[in-house]
Amino acid sequence: MSRGSLFPLFVRAGVVCFVHFVHDPVVAVVLGGLFAVSFTVGSGLRRRAGHSVRCSVYGAVGGVLDKSRAGF
């Protein structure tokens, strides 16, 4: 994986850390939970469609990052 593919994950981790220190740890847990739920649902849908585990994981991460950047 190149730096470009990991950069959005680092940005989201930075946002969660910033929110944790500025607001409240509960907000950071909610943001992390939303990411985890979106990843799990996306991966499960891909597995039910017959994709391999590797394809499901990569596609779920890509889908979550793609949809979460829609407003930028």
PDB file of C-alpha atoms in Angstrom:
ATOM      1  CA  MET A   1       0.000   0.000   0.000  1.00  0.00           C
ATOM      2  CA  SER A   2       1.298   3.394  -0.878  1.00  0.00           C
ATOM      3  CA  ARG A   3       1.191   6.515   1.235  1.00  0.00           C
ATOM      4  CA  GLY A   4      -1.630   7.865  -0.915  1.00  0.00           C
ATOM      5  CA  SER A   5      -3.915   4.987  -0.080  1.00  0.00           C
ATOM      6  CA  LEU A   6      -3.286   5.275   3.671  1.00  0.00           C
ATOM      7  CA  PHE A   7      -3.518   9.054   3.862  1.00  0.00           C
ATOM      8  CA  PRO A   8      -7.350   9.229   4.252  1.00  0.00           C
ATOM      9  CA  LEU A   9      -7.139   6.770   7.160  1.00  0.00           C
ATOM     10  CA  PHE A  10      -4.539   8.954   8.860  1.00  0.00           C
ATOM     11  CA  VAL A  11      -6.703  12.030   8.333  1.00  0.00           C
ATOM     12  CA  ARG A  12      -9.700  10.326   9.945  1.00  0.00           C
ATOM     13  CA  ALA A  13      -7.589   9.100  12.842  1.00  0.00           C
ATOM     14  CA  GLY A  14      -6.363  12.664  13.337  1.00  0.00           C
ATOM     15  CA  VAL A  15      -9.911  14.016  13.312  1.00  0.00           C
ATOM     16  CA  VAL A  16     -10.992  11.460  15.910  1.00  0.00           C
ATOM     17  CA  CYS A  17      -8.000  12.335  18.137  1.00  0.00           C
ATOM     18  CA  PHE A  18      -8.726  16.056  17.799  1.00  0.00           C
ATOM     19  CA  VAL A  19     -12.395  15.573  18.665  1.00  0.00           C
ATOM     20  CA  HIS A  20     -11.389  13.425  21.647  1.00  0.00           C
ATOM     21  CA  PHE A  21      -9.279  16.204  23.149  1.00  0.00           C
ATOM     22  CA  VAL A  22     -11.541  19.137  22.231  1.00  0.00           C
ATOM     23  CA  HIS A  23     -14.977  17.745  23.056  1.00  0.00           C
ATOM     24  CA  ASP A  24     -15.417  14.468  24.821  1.00  0.00           C
ATOM     25  CA  PRO A  25     -14.190  10.886  24.425  1.00  0.00           C
ATOM     26  CA  VAL A  26     -17.769   9.778  23.751  1.00  0.00           C
ATOM     27  CA  VAL A  27     -17.846  11.765  20.495  1.00  0.00           C
ATOM     28  CA  ALA A  28     -14.637  10.080  19.328  1.00  0.00           C
ATOM     29  CA  VAL A  29     -16.091   6.664  20.165  1.00  0.00           C
ATOM     30  CA  VAL A  30     -19.224   7.483  18.154  1.00  0.00           C
ATOM     31  CA  LEU A  31     -17.155   8.553  15.123  1.00  0.00           C
ATOM     32  CA  GLY A  32     -15.039   5.408  15.334  1.00  0.00           C
ATOM     33  CA  GLY A  33     -18.169   3.300  15.758  1.00  0.00           C
ATOM     34  CA  LEU A  34     -19.763   4.780  12.645  1.00  0.00           C
ATOM     35  CA  PHE A  35     -16.665   3.912  10.649  1.00  0.00           C
ATOM     36  CA  ALA A  36     -16.624   0.365  12.071  1.00  0.00           C
ATOM     37  CA  VAL A  37     -20.322  -0.209  11.352  1.00  0.00           C
ATOM     38  CA  SER A  38     -19.993   1.110   7.802  1.00  0.00           C
ATOM     39  CA  PHE A  39     -16.955  -1.111   7.222  1.00  0.00           C
ATOM     40  CA  THR A  40     -18.684  -4.195   8.630  1.00  0.00           C
ATOM     41  CA  VAL A  41     -21.851  -3.695   6.583  1.00  0.00           C
ATOM     42  CA  GLY A  42     -19.883  -3.008   3.403  1.00  0.00           C
ATOM     43  CA  SER A  43     -17.692  -6.065   3.893  1.00  0.00           C
ATOM     44  CA  GLY A  44     -20.692  -8.281   4.657  1.00  0.00           C
ATOM     45  CA  LEU A  45     -22.562  -7.122   1.562  1.00  0.00           C
ATOM     46  CA  ARG A  46     -19.541  -7.859  -0.612  1.00  0.00           C
ATOM     47  CA  ARG A  47     -19.125 -11.334   0.909  1.00  0.00           C
ATOM     48  CA  ARG A  48     -22.791 -12.126   0.250  1.00  0.00           C
ATOM     49  CA  ALA A  49     -22.271 -11.041  -3.356  1.00  0.00           C
ATOM     50  CA  GLY A  50     -19.576 -13.705  -3.722  1.00  0.00           C
ATOM     51  CA  HIS A  51     -16.396 -11.646  -3.468  1.00  0.00           C
ATOM     52  CA  SER A  52     -13.268 -13.024  -1.796  1.00  0.00           C
ATOM     53  CA  VAL A  53     -12.316 -11.947   1.730  1.00  0.00           C
ATOM     54  CA  ARG A  54      -9.477  -9.801   0.417  1.00  0.00           C
ATOM     55  CA  CYS A  55     -11.694  -8.114  -2.157  1.00  0.00           C
ATOM     56  CA  SER A  56     -14.390  -7.575   0.461  1.00  0.00           C
ATOM     57  CA  VAL A  57     -12.006  -5.879   2.898  1.00  0.00           C
ATOM     58  CA  TYR A  58     -10.380  -3.645   0.283  1.00  0.00           C
ATOM     59  CA  GLY A  59     -13.731  -2.761  -1.266  1.00  0.00           C
ATOM     60  CA  ALA A  60     -15.337  -2.004   2.095  1.00  0.00           C
ATOM     61  CA  VAL A  61     -12.493   0.333   3.095  1.00  0.00           C
ATOM     62  CA  GLY A  62     -12.593   2.025  -0.300  1.00  0.00           C
ATOM     63  CA  GLY A  63     -16.365   2.393  -0.175  1.00  0.00           C
ATOM     64  CA  VAL A  64     -16.375   3.881   3.317  1.00  0.00           C
ATOM     65  CA  LEU A  65     -13.616   6.348   2.458  1.00  0.00           C
ATOM     66  CA  ASP A  66     -15.259   7.246  -0.857  1.00  0.00           C
ATOM     67  CA  LYS A  67     -18.654   7.952   0.702  1.00  0.00           C
ATOM     68  CA  SER A  68     -17.197   9.796   3.678  1.00  0.00           C
ATOM     69  CA  ARG A  69     -15.326  12.222   1.400  1.00  0.00           C
ATOM     70  CA  ALA A  70     -18.396  13.017  -0.700  1.00  0.00           C
ATOM     71  CA  GLY A  71     -18.773  16.452   0.890  1.00  0.00           C
ATOM     72  CA  PHE A  72     -15.160  17.523   0.382  1.00  0.00           C
TER      73      PHE A  72
END
